[in-house]
Amino acid sequence: MEETISLRDLFAVLRKRLWLIVLITIIAATVSAIISFFVLTPVYESKTQILVNQAKSDEQLYNTQAVQTNVQLINTYNDIIKSPAILDKVIKELKLDGSAASLSGQIQVTSAQNSQVAQIVVQDTSAKRATDIANTTASVFQKEVPKIMNVDNVKVLSKATVGESSSPVKPQPLLNVAIAIVVGLMVGIGLSFLLEYLDNTVKTEQDIENLLELPVMGVVTTIKDVPKATNVQRPDLTARVPQRGETFGS
């Protein structure tokens, strides 16, 4: 006999174990909020921009080929900025702890397509240190790139400031709690259906029909406990019969 599950059955399962779904969701949201607010360390972000541009000559004010060359050089500059040749000097100048590899993990260099502007993004647990790293990296790169590539076409377009990085970029508690609520609902619903699937006990007449594939002819209702009969005091049959000449009570 093929089993079919209707939407009514699905909603019945959810309604039956609604307490479990709500409990798991509340636990997930609470744990996420505690971790986001009290465990994870806030991370701040600071940005600075550099412009890759050839110096204009009096004879040639604008050269499309030169602009395209600068755009292609940005990809090379991105790798140079995160190289030990630049970051070792940044660490030495700011007296930072750690290696160039660890500092490279904090730095991200991005640029828009066909743009001569590159953006140096630094993330750190200190807003001021993130700003100092971004500005120092741009400054050191501007000084060292002529020695590395024998060109002088990099200018610092905008410096990072502490004010713009005063708010942490991660963790994001509200987003984490929202994700935890969604995950908690999914886990709760999945666990509810799993428990219902593993539950093989017989509870209703319909369960008996589905199990035995036989119609139910009758149902015996629950019989309450019958009260015990009270004991009736019987007369004393062993009382002595009075003899001739005796009276009761003598």
CSV table of C-alpha atoms in Angstrom, one decimal:
chain,number,residue,atom,x,y,z
A,1,MET,CA,0.0,0.0,0.0
A,2,GLU,CA,1.5,3.2,-1.1
A,3,GLU,CA,1.8,5.9,1.5
A,4,THR,CA,0.9,9.5,0.7
A,5,ILE,CA,1.5,12.5,2.8
A,6,SER,CA,-0.7,15.6,2.4
A,7,LEU,CA,0.0,19.2,3.3
A,8,ARG,CA,-2.4,18.7,6.2
A,9,ASP,CA,-0.2,15.9,7.6
A,10,LEU,CA,2.9,18.1,7.2
A,11,PHE,CA,1.3,21.0,9.1
A,12,ALA,CA,0.1,18.6,11.7
A,13,VAL,CA,3.7,17.4,12.3
A,14,LEU,CA,4.9,21.0,12.5
A,15,ARG,CA,2.1,22.0,14.9
A,16,LYS,CA,2.8,18.9,17.0
A,17,ARG,CA,6.5,19.7,17.5
A,18,LEU,CA,6.2,23.5,17.3
A,19,TRP,CA,7.7,23.7,20.8
A,20,LEU,CA,10.9,21.9,19.6
A,21,ILE,CA,11.2,24.2,16.5
A,22,VAL,CA,10.8,27.4,18.7
A,23,LEU,CA,13.2,26.1,21.3
A,24,ILE,CA,16.0,25.3,18.8
A,25,THR,CA,15.5,28.6,17.1
A,26,ILE,CA,15.8,30.6,20.4
A,27,ILE,CA,18.9,28.6,21.4
A,28,ALA,CA,20.6,29.3,18.0
A,29,ALA,CA,19.8,33.0,18.1
A,30,THR,CA,20.9,33.3,21.7
A,31,VAL,CA,24.2,31.5,21.1
A,32,SER,CA,24.9,33.6,18.0
A,33,ALA,CA,24.2,36.9,19.8
A,34,ILE,CA,26.4,35.9,22.7
A,35,ILE,CA,29.3,35.0,20.4
A,36,SER,CA,28.9,38.1,18.2
A,37,PHE,CA,28.7,40.6,21.1
A,38,PHE,CA,31.0,39.0,23.7
A,39,VAL,CA,33.4,36.5,22.1
A,40,LEU,CA,34.4,37.8,18.6
A,41,THR,CA,36.8,40.7,18.4
A,42,PRO,CA,35.6,43.7,16.4
A,43,VAL,CA,37.5,44.3,13.1
A,44,TYR,CA,37.9,47.7,11.6
A,45,GLU,CA,38.5,48.7,8.0
A,46,SER,CA,40.4,51.5,6.5
A,47,LYS,CA,40.9,52.5,2.8
A,48,THR,CA,43.3,54.6,0.8
A,49,GLN,CA,43.5,55.2,-3.0
A,50,ILE,CA,46.4,55.5,-5.3
A,51,LEU,CA,46.4,56.7,-8.9
A,52,VAL,CA,48.5,55.1,-11.6
A,53,ASN,CA,49.2,57.8,-14.2
A,54,GLN,CA,52.0,58.8,-16.5
A,55,ALA,CA,53.3,62.3,-16.3
A,56,LYS,CA,52.0,64.5,-19.1
A,57,SER,CA,54.4,66.1,-21.5
A,58,ASP,CA,54.0,69.4,-23.3
A,59,GLU,CA,53.8,67.7,-26.7
A,60,GLN,CA,51.4,64.9,-25.7
A,61,LEU,CA,48.6,65.7,-23.2
A,62,TYR,CA,46.7,62.5,-23.6
A,63,ASN,CA,47.7,59.1,-24.9
A,64,THR,CA,45.2,56.3,-25.0
A,65,GLN,CA,47.9,53.7,-25.3
A,66,ALA,CA,49.6,55.1,-22.2
A,67,VAL,CA,46.4,54.9,-20.2
A,68,GLN,CA,45.8,51.3,-21.2
A,69,THR,CA,49.3,50.5,-20.2
A,70,ASN,CA,48.8,52.0,-16.8
A,71,VAL,CA,45.5,50.0,-16.4
A,72,GLN,CA,47.4,46.8,-17.2
A,73,LEU,CA,50.2,47.7,-14.7
A,74,ILE,CA,47.7,47.9,-11.8
A,75,ASN,CA,47.5,44.1,-11.7
A,76,THR,CA,51.2,44.0,-11.3
A,77,TYR,CA,51.2,46.7,-8.7
A,78,ASN,CA,48.6,44.8,-6.7
A,79,ASP,CA,51.1,41.9,-6.3
A,80,ILE,CA,53.9,44.3,-5.5
A,81,ILE,CA,52.0,46.1,-2.8
A,82,LYS,CA,51.4,42.8,-0.9
A,83,SER,CA,55.0,41.6,-1.4
A,84,PRO,CA,57.6,41.4,1.3
A,85,ALA,CA,59.6,44.2,-0.5
A,86,ILE,CA,56.9,46.6,0.6
A,87,LEU,CA,55.4,45.1,3.7
A,88,ASP,CA,58.7,44.5,5.5
A,89,LYS,CA,59.3,48.2,5.3
A,90,VAL,CA,55.8,48.9,6.6
A,91,ILE,CA,56.3,46.6,9.5
A,92,LYS,CA,59.7,48.2,10.3
A,93,GLU,CA,58.3,51.8,10.0
A,94,LEU,CA,55.2,51.1,12.2
A,95,LYS,CA,57.1,48.7,14.5
A,96,LEU,CA,54.4,46.0,14.0
A,97,ASP,CA,54.5,42.5,15.4
A,98,GLY,CA,54.2,39.7,12.9
A,99,SER,CA,55.6,38.8,9.4
A,100,ALA,CA,54.9,40.2,6.0
A,101,ALA,CA,52.8,37.1,5.3
A,102,SER,CA,50.4,37.8,8.2
A,103,LEU,CA,50.2,41.5,7.2
A,104,SER,CA,49.5,40.5,3.6
A,105,GLY,CA,46.4,38.7,4.9
A,106,GLN,CA,45.1,41.9,6.3
A,107,ILE,CA,45.5,43.9,3.0
A,108,GLN,CA,43.3,43.7,0.0
A,109,VAL,CA,44.1,45.7,-3.2
A,110,THR,CA,41.1,46.2,-5.6
A,111,SER,CA,40.5,48.3,-8.7
A,112,ALA,CA,37.6,48.8,-11.0
A,113,GLN,CA,37.7,47.5,-14.5
A,114,ASN,CA,39.5,49.8,-16.9
A,115,SER,CA,40.3,52.2,-14.0
A,116,GLN,CA,43.7,53.7,-13.2
A,117,VAL,CA,42.7,54.0,-9.5
A,118,ALA,CA,43.6,51.2,-7.1
A,119,GLN,CA,42.2,51.0,-3.6
A,120,ILE,CA,44.2,49.6,-0.6
A,121,VAL,CA,41.8,48.1,2.0
A,122,VAL,CA,43.2,47.2,5.4
A,123,GLN,CA,41.4,45.3,8.2
A,124,ASP,CA,42.6,45.2,11.8
A,125,THR,CA,41.3,44.9,15.3
A,126,SER,CA,42.4,48.6,15.9
A,127,ALA,CA,40.9,51.4,13.9
A,128,LYS,CA,44.0,53.6,14.3
A,129,ARG,CA,46.4,50.8,13.3
A,130,ALA,CA,44.3,50.0,10.2
A,131,THR,CA,44.5,53.6,9.2
A,132,ASP,CA,48.3,53.7,9.8
A,133,ILE,CA,48.9,50.5,7.9
A,134,ALA,CA,46.8,51.7,4.9
A,135,ASN,CA,48.6,55.1,4.7
A,136,THR,CA,52.1,53.7,5.3
A,137,THR,CA,51.6,51.0,2.7
A,138,ALA,CA,50.6,53.5,0.1
A,139,SER,CA,53.5,55.8,1.0
A,140,VAL,CA,56.1,53.1,1.0
A,141,PHE,CA,54.8,51.7,-2.3
A,142,GLN,CA,55.0,55.2,-3.9
A,143,LYS,CA,58.6,55.5,-2.8
A,144,GLU,CA,59.7,52.0,-3.7
A,145,VAL,CA,58.0,51.5,-7.1
A,146,PRO,CA,60.5,53.6,-9.0
A,147,LYS,CA,63.3,51.4,-7.8
A,148,ILE,CA,61.4,48.2,-8.5
A,149,MET,CA,60.0,49.0,-12.0
A,150,ASN,CA,62.0,52.1,-13.0
A,151,VAL,CA,58.8,54.1,-13.4
A,152,ASP,CA,57.4,57.1,-11.5
A,153,ASN,CA,53.6,57.0,-12.2
A,154,VAL,CA,52.0,56.4,-8.8
A,155,LYS,CA,50.3,59.1,-6.7
A,156,VAL,CA,48.4,58.9,-3.5
A,157,LEU,CA,44.9,60.0,-4.4
A,158,SER,CA,43.3,59.9,-0.9
A,159,LYS,CA,44.6,59.0,2.5
A,160,ALA,CA,42.8,56.9,5.1
A,161,THR,CA,41.4,58.7,8.2
A,162,VAL,CA,40.5,57.3,11.6
A,163,GLY,CA,37.0,58.7,11.5
A,164,GLU,CA,35.8,56.7,8.5
A,165,SER,CA,36.9,53.4,10.2
A,166,SER,CA,35.4,54.1,13.6
A,167,SER,CA,32.7,51.5,13.2
A,168,PRO,CA,33.7,47.8,13.0
A,169,VAL,CA,32.9,46.0,9.7
A,170,LYS,CA,32.7,42.6,11.4
A,171,PRO,CA,31.3,40.9,13.2
A,172,GLN,CA,27.8,42.0,12.3
A,173,PRO,CA,25.6,40.9,15.2
A,174,LEU,CA,22.2,41.5,13.6
A,175,LEU,CA,23.2,39.6,10.4
A,176,ASN,CA,24.6,36.7,12.5
A,177,VAL,CA,21.5,36.5,14.6
A,178,ALA,CA,19.3,36.5,11.5
A,179,ILE,CA,21.3,33.7,9.9
A,180,ALA,CA,21.2,31.8,13.2
A,181,ILE,CA,17.4,32.1,13.2
A,182,VAL,CA,17.1,30.8,9.7
A,183,VAL,CA,19.4,27.9,10.5
A,184,GLY,CA,17.6,27.2,13.7
A,185,LEU,CA,14.3,27.0,11.9
A,186,MET,CA,15.7,24.6,9.3
A,187,VAL,CA,17.3,22.4,11.9
A,188,GLY,CA,14.1,22.4,14.0
A,189,ILE,CA,11.9,21.5,11.1
A,190,GLY,CA,14.2,18.8,9.9
A,191,LEU,CA,14.5,17.3,13.4
A,192,SER,CA,10.7,17.4,13.8
A,193,PHE,CA,10.2,15.4,10.6
A,194,LEU,CA,13.0,13.0,11.5
A,195,LEU,CA,11.5,12.3,14.9
A,196,GLU,CA,8.1,11.8,13.3
A,197,TYR,CA,9.6,9.4,10.8
A,198,LEU,CA,11.3,7.4,13.5
A,199,ASP,CA,8.2,7.2,15.7
A,200,ASN,CA,6.6,3.8,15.0
A,201,THR,CA,4.1,3.7,17.8
A,202,VAL,CA,0.4,3.2,17.2
A,203,LYS,CA,-1.7,6.1,18.4
A,204,THR,CA,-4.9,6.3,16.4
A,205,GLU,CA,-7.4,4.0,14.6
A,206,GLN,CA,-5.9,5.3,11.3
A,207,ASP,CA,-2.5,4.0,12.3
A,208,ILE,CA,-4.0,0.5,12.9
A,209,GLU,CA,-5.7,0.5,9.5
A,210,ASN,CA,-2.5,1.6,7.8
A,211,LEU,CA,-0.4,-1.0,9.7
A,212,LEU,CA,-2.8,-4.1,9.4
A,213,GLU,CA,-4.5,-3.0,6.1
A,214,LEU,CA,-7.8,-4.0,7.8
A,215,PRO,CA,-10.8,-1.9,8.6
A,216,VAL,CA,-11.5,-1.1,12.3
A,217,MET,CA,-14.8,-2.7,13.3
A,218,GLY,CA,-15.1,-1.1,16.7
A,219,VAL,CA,-13.3,0.9,19.4
A,220,VAL,CA,-13.2,0.2,23.1
A,221,THR,CA,-13.3,3.4,25.0
A,222,THR,CA,-11.3,3.9,28.2
A,223,ILE,CA,-12.9,2.3,31.2
A,224,LYS,CA,-12.6,4.1,34.4
A,225,ASP,CA,-11.5,2.2,37.6
A,226,VAL,CA,-14.5,0.6,39.3
A,227,PRO,CA,-14.7,1.6,43.0
A,228,LYS,CA,-14.1,-1.2,45.4
A,229,ALA,CA,-17.2,-2.6,47.3
A,230,THR,CA,-17.4,-1.5,51.0
A,231,ASN,CA,-17.2,-4.2,53.6
A,232,VAL,CA,-20.5,-5.0,55.4
A,233,GLN,CA,-20.3,-5.9,59.1
A,234,ARG,CA,-21.6,-9.4,59.6
A,235,PRO,CA,-23.3,-10.5,62.8
A,236,ASP,CA,-21.3,-12.5,65.3
A,237,LEU,CA,-22.4,-16.1,64.9
A,238,THR,CA,-20.1,-17.3,67.7
A,239,ALA,CA,-22.1,-15.7,70.5
A,240,ARG,CA,-22.9,-18.1,73.4
A,241,VAL,CA,-26.4,-19.2,73.8
A,242,PRO,CA,-27.6,-18.5,77.4
A,243,GLN,CA,-28.3,-21.5,79.6
A,244,ARG,CA,-31.4,-22.1,81.6
A,245,GLY,CA,-31.6,-19.7,84.5
A,246,GLU,CA,-29.0,-17.3,82.9
A,247,THR,CA,-29.8,-13.8,81.8
A,248,PHE,CA,-27.9,-11.6,79.2
A,249,GLY,CA,-25.4,-9.4,80.9
A,250,SER,CA,-24.9,-11.6,84.0
